[in-house]
PDB file of C-alpha atoms in Angstrom:
ATOM      1  CA  MET A  17      15.129  -6.880  -3.882  1.00  0.00           C
ATOM      2  CA  ALA A  18      13.127  -3.248  -4.833  1.00  0.00           C
ATOM      3  CA  PHE A  19      10.442  -2.866  -2.749  1.00  0.00           C
ATOM      4  CA  LEU A  20       6.603  -0.208  -3.592  1.00  0.00           C
ATOM      5  CA  THR A  21       5.170   1.685  -1.818  1.00  0.00           C
ATOM      6  CA  PHE A  22       2.006   3.833  -1.959  1.00  0.00           C
ATOM      7  CA  ALA A  23      -0.841   5.048  -0.111  1.00  0.00           C
ATOM      8  CA  GLY A  24      -4.664   5.287  -0.065  1.00  0.00           C
ATOM      9  CA  SER A  25      -4.871   8.902   1.381  1.00  0.00           C
ATOM     10  CA  ASP A  26      -3.802  12.141  -0.503  1.00  0.00           C
ATOM     11  CA  ARG A  27      -3.565  14.300   2.431  1.00  0.00           C
ATOM     12  CA  GLU A  28       0.105  15.390   2.459  1.00  0.00           C
ATOM     13  CA  LYS A  29       0.813  14.362   6.268  1.00  0.00           C
ATOM     14  CA  SER A  30      -1.588  11.256   6.428  1.00  0.00           C
ATOM     15  CA  VAL A  31      -0.577   9.409   9.283  1.00  0.00           C
ATOM     16  CA  ASN A  32      -0.421   5.804   6.828  1.00  0.00           C
ATOM     17  CA  TRP A  33       1.891   7.731   5.362  1.00  0.00           C
ATOM     18  CA  LEU A  34       4.091   8.004   7.487  1.00  0.00           C
ATOM     19  CA  ALA A  35       3.613   4.146   8.846  1.00  0.00           C
ATOM     20  CA  ALA A  36       4.324   2.976   5.207  1.00  0.00           C
ATOM     21  CA  SER A  37       6.835   5.419   5.467  1.00  0.00           C
ATOM     22  CA  MET A  38       8.611   4.082   8.837  1.00  0.00           C
ATOM     23  CA  VAL A  39       8.118   0.318   7.612  1.00  0.00           C
ATOM     24  CA  SER A  40      10.080   1.536   4.003  1.00  0.00           C
ATOM     25  CA  THR A  41      12.687   3.420   6.522  1.00  0.00           C
ATOM     26  CA  ALA A  42      13.509   0.155   7.696  1.00  0.00           C
ATOM     27  CA  VAL A  43      12.730  -2.085   5.163  1.00  0.00           C
ATOM     28  CA  SER A  44      16.121   0.464   3.431  1.00  0.00           C
ATOM     29  CA  GLY A  45      17.820  -0.334   6.430  1.00  0.00           C
ATOM     30  CA  LEU A  46      17.936  -3.668   4.961  1.00  0.00           C
ATOM     31  CA  GLY A  47      19.988  -2.303   2.379  1.00  0.00           C
ATOM     32  CA  HIS A  48      16.974  -3.127  -0.271  1.00  0.00           C
ATOM     33  CA  GLU A  49      15.441   0.266  -2.927  1.00  0.00           C
ATOM     34  CA  VAL A  50      12.313   1.324  -2.063  1.00  0.00           C
ATOM     35  CA  GLU A  51      10.004   3.737  -4.420  1.00  0.00           C
ATOM     36  CA  SER A  52       7.224   5.820  -3.469  1.00  0.00           C
ATOM     37  CA  GLN A  53       4.632   6.978  -5.814  1.00  0.00           C
ATOM     38  CA  ARG A  54       1.545   9.957  -4.619  1.00  0.00           C
ATOM     39  CA  LEU A  55      -1.548   8.298  -5.597  1.00  0.00           C
ATOM     40  CA  GLU A  56      -3.103  11.495  -6.199  1.00  0.00           C
ATOM     41  CA  THR A  57      -0.956  12.207  -8.064  1.00  0.00           C
ATOM     42  CA  LEU A  58      -1.461   9.774 -10.795  1.00  0.00           C
ATOM     43  CA  ASN A  59      -4.514  12.036 -11.768  1.00  0.00           C
ATOM     44  CA  LEU A  60      -7.426   8.753 -12.330  1.00  0.00           C
ATOM     45  CA  PRO A  61     -10.698   8.634 -13.075  1.00  0.00           C
ATOM     46  CA  LEU A  62     -13.436   7.413 -11.222  1.00  0.00           C
ATOM     47  CA  TYR A  63     -12.827   3.462 -13.133  1.00  0.00           C
ATOM     48  CA  SER A  64     -16.104   2.366 -14.814  1.00  0.00           C
ATOM     49  CA  GLN A  65     -16.090   0.337 -17.891  1.00  0.00           C
ATOM     50  CA  VAL A  66     -17.584   3.193 -20.741  1.00  0.00           C
ATOM     51  CA  THR A  67     -15.325   5.194 -18.939  1.00  0.00           C
ATOM     52  CA  GLU A  68     -12.824   2.251 -19.845  1.00  0.00           C
ATOM     53  CA  GLN A  69     -14.229   2.944 -23.151  1.00  0.00           C
ATOM     54  CA  SER A  70     -14.449   6.057 -24.077  1.00  0.00           C
ATOM     55  CA  THR A  71     -11.511   7.304 -22.578  1.00  0.00           C
ATOM     56  CA  GLY A  72      -8.960   4.651 -22.467  1.00  0.00           C
ATOM     57  CA  TYR A  73      -6.488   2.917 -20.411  1.00  0.00           C
ATOM     58  CA  PRO A  74      -5.321   6.270 -18.574  1.00  0.00           C
ATOM     59  CA  SER A  75      -1.245   7.663 -19.851  1.00  0.00           C
ATOM     60  CA  SER A  76      -0.107   8.589 -15.881  1.00  0.00           C
ATOM     61  CA  LEU A  77      -0.767   4.605 -15.017  1.00  0.00           C
ATOM     62  CA  ARG A  78       0.557   2.347 -17.387  1.00  0.00           C
ATOM     63  CA  ASP A  79       4.443   4.078 -15.435  1.00  0.00           C
ATOM     64  CA  PHE A  80       3.100   2.822 -12.428  1.00  0.00           C
ATOM     65  CA  ARG A  81       1.718  -0.862 -13.148  1.00  0.00           C
ATOM     66  CA  CYS A  82       5.532  -2.096 -15.157  1.00  0.00           C
ATOM     67  CA  SER A  83       6.306  -0.431 -11.486  1.00  0.00           C
ATOM     68  CA  VAL A  84       3.824  -2.517  -9.720  1.00  0.00           C
ATOM     69  CA  GLN A  85       4.628  -5.063 -11.415  1.00  0.00           C
ATOM     70  CA  LYS A  86       8.388  -4.600 -11.266  1.00  0.00           C
ATOM     71  CA  ALA A  87       8.718  -4.894  -7.687  1.00  0.00           C
ATOM     72  CA  ASP A  88       9.312  -7.595  -5.364  1.00  0.00           C
ATOM     73  CA  GLY A  89       6.710  -6.588  -2.458  1.00  0.00           C
ATOM     74  CA  LEU A  90       4.294  -3.692  -1.830  1.00  0.00           C
ATOM     75  CA  ILE A  91       4.182  -1.974   1.116  1.00  0.00           C
ATOM     76  CA  ILE A  92       0.390  -0.674   1.029  1.00  0.00           C
ATOM     77  CA  GLY A  93      -0.957   2.239   4.218  1.00  0.00           C
ATOM     78  CA  CYS A  94      -4.426   1.694   3.864  1.00  0.00           C
ATOM     79  CA  PRO A  95      -6.243   4.835   4.834  1.00  0.00           C
ATOM     80  CA  GLU A  96     -10.015   3.369   6.901  1.00  0.00           C
ATOM     81  CA  PHE A  97     -13.156   5.170   5.447  1.00  0.00           C
ATOM     82  CA  ASN A  98     -16.172   3.836   7.182  1.00  0.00           C
ATOM     83  CA  GLY A  99     -14.991   0.786   7.842  1.00  0.00           C
ATOM     84  CA  LEU A 100     -13.010   0.225   4.524  1.00  0.00           C
ATOM     85  CA  ILE A 101     -10.917   1.094   2.304  1.00  0.00           C
ATOM     86  CA  THR A 102     -10.731   4.691   0.300  1.00  0.00           C
ATOM     87  CA  PRO A 103     -12.079   5.218  -2.545  1.00  0.00           C
ATOM     88  CA  LEU A 104      -8.591   6.319  -3.907  1.00  0.00           C
ATOM     89  CA  LEU A 105      -6.981   3.288  -2.950  1.00  0.00           C
ATOM     90  CA  LEU A 106      -9.976   1.123  -4.494  1.00  0.00           C
ATOM     91  CA  ASN A 107     -10.463   2.675  -7.736  1.00  0.00           C
ATOM     92  CA  THR A 108      -6.276   2.689  -8.196  1.00  0.00           C
ATOM     93  CA  LEU A 109      -6.267  -0.484  -7.349  1.00  0.00           C
ATOM     94  CA  THR A 110      -9.308  -1.013  -9.924  1.00  0.00           C
ATOM     95  CA  TRP A 111      -7.688   0.516 -12.878  1.00  0.00           C
ATOM     96  CA  LEU A 112      -4.426  -2.172 -11.844  1.00  0.00           C
ATOM     97  CA  THR A 113      -7.224  -4.816 -12.789  1.00  0.00           C
ATOM     98  CA  ARG A 114      -6.999  -3.661 -16.212  1.00  0.00           C
ATOM     99  CA  SER A 115      -4.703  -3.894 -18.911  1.00  0.00           C
ATOM    100  CA  ASP A 116      -4.356  -1.083 -21.462  1.00  0.00           C
ATOM    101  CA  GLN A 117      -5.694  -3.157 -24.135  1.00  0.00           C
ATOM    102  CA  GLY A 118      -9.630  -3.012 -22.146  1.00  0.00           C
ATOM    103  CA  ALA A 119      -9.601  -6.108 -20.643  1.00  0.00           C
ATOM    104  CA  PRO A 120      -9.392  -7.858 -16.890  1.00  0.00           C
ATOM    105  CA  ASP A 121      -5.717  -8.262 -15.891  1.00  0.00           C
ATOM    106  CA  LEU A 122      -5.041  -9.392 -12.591  1.00  0.00           C
ATOM    107  CA  SER A 123      -1.061 -10.463 -13.368  1.00  0.00           C
ATOM    108  CA  ALA A 124       0.676  -7.254 -12.037  1.00  0.00           C
ATOM    109  CA  PHE A 125      -1.085  -8.326  -8.604  1.00  0.00           C
ATOM    110  CA  ARG A 126      -0.489 -12.212  -9.072  1.00  0.00           C
ATOM    111  CA  VAL A 127       1.851 -14.089  -6.865  1.00  0.00           C
ATOM    112  CA  LYS A 128       2.429 -10.201  -5.474  1.00  0.00           C
ATOM    113  CA  PRO A 129       3.575 -10.043  -1.869  1.00  0.00           C
ATOM    114  CA  VAL A 130       2.059  -7.292   0.111  1.00  0.00           C
ATOM    115  CA  LEU A 131       2.167  -5.916   3.585  1.00  0.00           C
ATOM    116  CA  ILE A 132      -0.578  -3.538   4.751  1.00  0.00           C
ATOM    117  CA  CYS A 133      -0.411  -0.895   7.136  1.00  0.00           C
ATOM    118  CA  SER A 134      -3.466   1.329   8.821  1.00  0.00           C
ATOM    119  CA  SER A 135      -2.960   3.434  10.933  1.00  0.00           C
ATOM    120  CA  SER A 136      -6.191   5.753  12.854  1.00  0.00           C
ATOM    121  CA  PRO A 137      -6.748   8.265  15.251  1.00  0.00           C
ATOM    122  CA  GLY A 138      -8.527   6.439  16.953  1.00  0.00           C
ATOM    123  CA  GLY A 139      -7.753   2.531  19.036  1.00  0.00           C
ATOM    124  CA  LEU A 140      -8.463   0.115  16.453  1.00  0.00           C
ATOM    125  CA  GLY A 141      -5.240   1.686  14.333  1.00  0.00           C
ATOM    126  CA  GLY A 142      -7.754   1.073  10.772  1.00  0.00           C
ATOM    127  CA  ILE A 143      -8.226  -2.954  11.285  1.00  0.00           C
ATOM    128  CA  ARG A 144     -11.695  -3.174  10.237  1.00  0.00           C
ATOM    129  CA  ALA A 145      -9.562  -1.339   6.307  1.00  0.00           C
ATOM    130  CA  ALA A 146      -6.901  -3.661   6.502  1.00  0.00           C
ATOM    131  CA  ALA A 147      -8.663  -6.869   6.739  1.00  0.00           C
ATOM    132  CA  GLU A 148     -10.627  -5.773   4.091  1.00  0.00           C
ATOM    133  CA  LEU A 149      -7.838  -4.651   1.950  1.00  0.00           C
ATOM    134  CA  ALA A 150      -6.342  -7.608   2.947  1.00  0.00           C
ATOM    135  CA  ASN A 151      -9.377  -9.988   1.028  1.00  0.00           C
ATOM    136  CA  TYR A 152      -9.329  -8.121  -1.498  1.00  0.00           C
ATOM    137  CA  LEU A 153      -5.440  -8.529  -2.388  1.00  0.00           C
ATOM    138  CA  ARG A 154      -6.622 -12.588  -1.982  1.00  0.00           C
ATOM    139  CA  GLY A 155      -8.756 -12.809  -4.341  1.00  0.00           C
ATOM    140  CA  ILE A 156      -5.882  -9.986  -6.265  1.00  0.00           C
ATOM    141  CA  GLY A 157      -3.800 -12.959  -6.241  1.00  0.00           C
ATOM    142  CA  ALA A 158      -1.326 -11.006  -4.086  1.00  0.00           C
ATOM    143  CA  ILE A 159       0.334 -12.909  -0.802  1.00  0.00           C
ATOM    144  CA  VAL A 160      -0.904 -10.896   1.828  1.00  0.00           C
ATOM    145  CA  PHE A 161       2.044 -10.925   4.838  1.00  0.00           C
ATOM    146  CA  PRO A 162       0.125 -11.945   7.735  1.00  0.00           C
ATOM    147  CA  GLU A 163       0.748  -9.568   9.951  1.00  0.00           C
ATOM    148  CA  PHE A 164      -0.516  -5.912   9.656  1.00  0.00           C
ATOM    149  CA  PHE A 165       1.246  -3.017  10.910  1.00  0.00           C
ATOM    150  CA  ILE A 166      -0.783  -1.037  12.270  1.00  0.00           C
ATOM    151  CA  VAL A 167      -0.742   2.493  14.371  1.00  0.00           C
ATOM    152  CA  PRO A 168      -3.506   3.254  17.060  1.00  0.00           C
ATOM    153  CA  GLN A 169      -3.332   6.654  18.100  1.00  0.00           C
ATOM    154  CA  ALA A 170      -1.737   7.772  15.470  1.00  0.00           C
ATOM    155  CA  PHE A 171      -1.709  11.437  16.007  1.00  0.00           C
ATOM    156  CA  SER A 172      -0.474  11.521  19.564  1.00  0.00           C
ATOM    157  CA  VAL A 173       2.145   8.681  18.457  1.00  0.00           C
ATOM    158  CA  PHE A 174       3.675  10.335  15.421  1.00  0.00           C
ATOM    159  CA  SER A 175       3.239  13.788  17.374  1.00  0.00           C
ATOM    160  CA  GLU A 176       6.845  13.075  17.857  1.00  0.00           C
ATOM    161  CA  PRO A 177       9.186  13.819  15.022  1.00  0.00           C
ATOM    162  CA  ASN A 178      11.239  11.031  15.093  1.00  0.00           C
ATOM    163  CA  LEU A 179      10.588   8.632  16.926  1.00  0.00           C
ATOM    164  CA  ALA A 180      13.469   6.580  19.282  1.00  0.00           C
ATOM    165  CA  SER A 181      14.869   3.608  17.543  1.00  0.00           C
ATOM    166  CA  ASP A 182      14.041   1.484  20.657  1.00  0.00           C
ATOM    167  CA  HIS A 183      10.922   3.245  21.194  1.00  0.00           C
ATOM    168  CA  PRO A 184       7.977  -0.591  20.508  1.00  0.00           C
ATOM    169  CA  LEU A 185       6.629   0.807  17.193  1.00  0.00           C
ATOM    170  CA  THR A 186      10.341   1.128  15.796  1.00  0.00           C
ATOM    171  CA  VAL A 187      11.263  -2.022  17.203  1.00  0.00           C
ATOM    172  CA  ARG A 188       7.808  -3.258  15.724  1.00  0.00           C
ATOM    173  CA  ALA A 189       8.646  -1.509  11.670  1.00  0.00           C
ATOM    174  CA  ASN A 190      11.749  -3.132  11.922  1.00  0.00           C
ATOM    175  CA  GLU A 191      10.367  -6.533  12.844  1.00  0.00           C
ATOM    176  CA  ILE A 192       7.900  -6.984  10.179  1.00  0.00           C
ATOM    177  CA  ALA A 193       9.964  -5.474   7.442  1.00  0.00           C
ATOM    178  CA  LEU A 194      12.512  -8.868   8.189  1.00  0.00           C
ATOM    179  CA  ALA A 195       9.841 -10.789   8.284  1.00  0.00           C
ATOM    180  CA  PHE A 196       8.655  -9.620   4.640  1.00  0.00           C
ATOM    181  CA  THR A 197      11.275  -8.890   2.636  1.00  0.00           C
ATOM    182  CA  GLU A 198      12.021 -12.497   3.456  1.00  0.00           C
ATOM    183  CA  LEU A 199       8.900 -13.873   2.344  1.00  0.00           C
ATOM    184  CA  ALA A 200       9.283 -12.095  -0.520  1.00  0.00           C
ATOM    185  CA  LYS A 201      13.151 -13.713  -1.289  1.00  0.00           C
ATOM    186  CA  LYS A 202      10.713 -16.534  -1.305  1.00  0.00           C
ATOM    187  CA  VAL A 203       8.405 -15.808  -3.654  1.00  0.00           C
TER     188      VAL A 203
END
């Protein structure tokens, strides 16, 4: 099976990329293919119908949308920005719900298994943004995996260069990767 990973952060050492990467590594370790996409490299304009009508569908989005459609499941790193998902992630998802003909098109997400990963330096680990993203994704037809991969106190957790295979977070990443891929097989 093939999975696609992306995160709503453009920071090079984003703790949300690190969280999503932990699960992606675990998924890959189960023998599945995992592709990653940095959203900032798409250089998407801020979505509005005016922008869409005047400049058209961003060419950088075509291949990415195709990758989303082809993937057997998505692993999304979801940073929290004032309790919500980041503008980068929301803007990308908004563009992905549009066709290159300038019309609504939710087919990229229809019955698509999605695993949400979130981390933050605080004690909640980005749970509020993860819940907001889950609600959004359900609204556009995705099957959101019922458990999030949450990493609170991320700066301290990720300060270790490589987490040991028996570290509780690594064990959790492996467990959730297995359960998520099993769900994706059934869809």
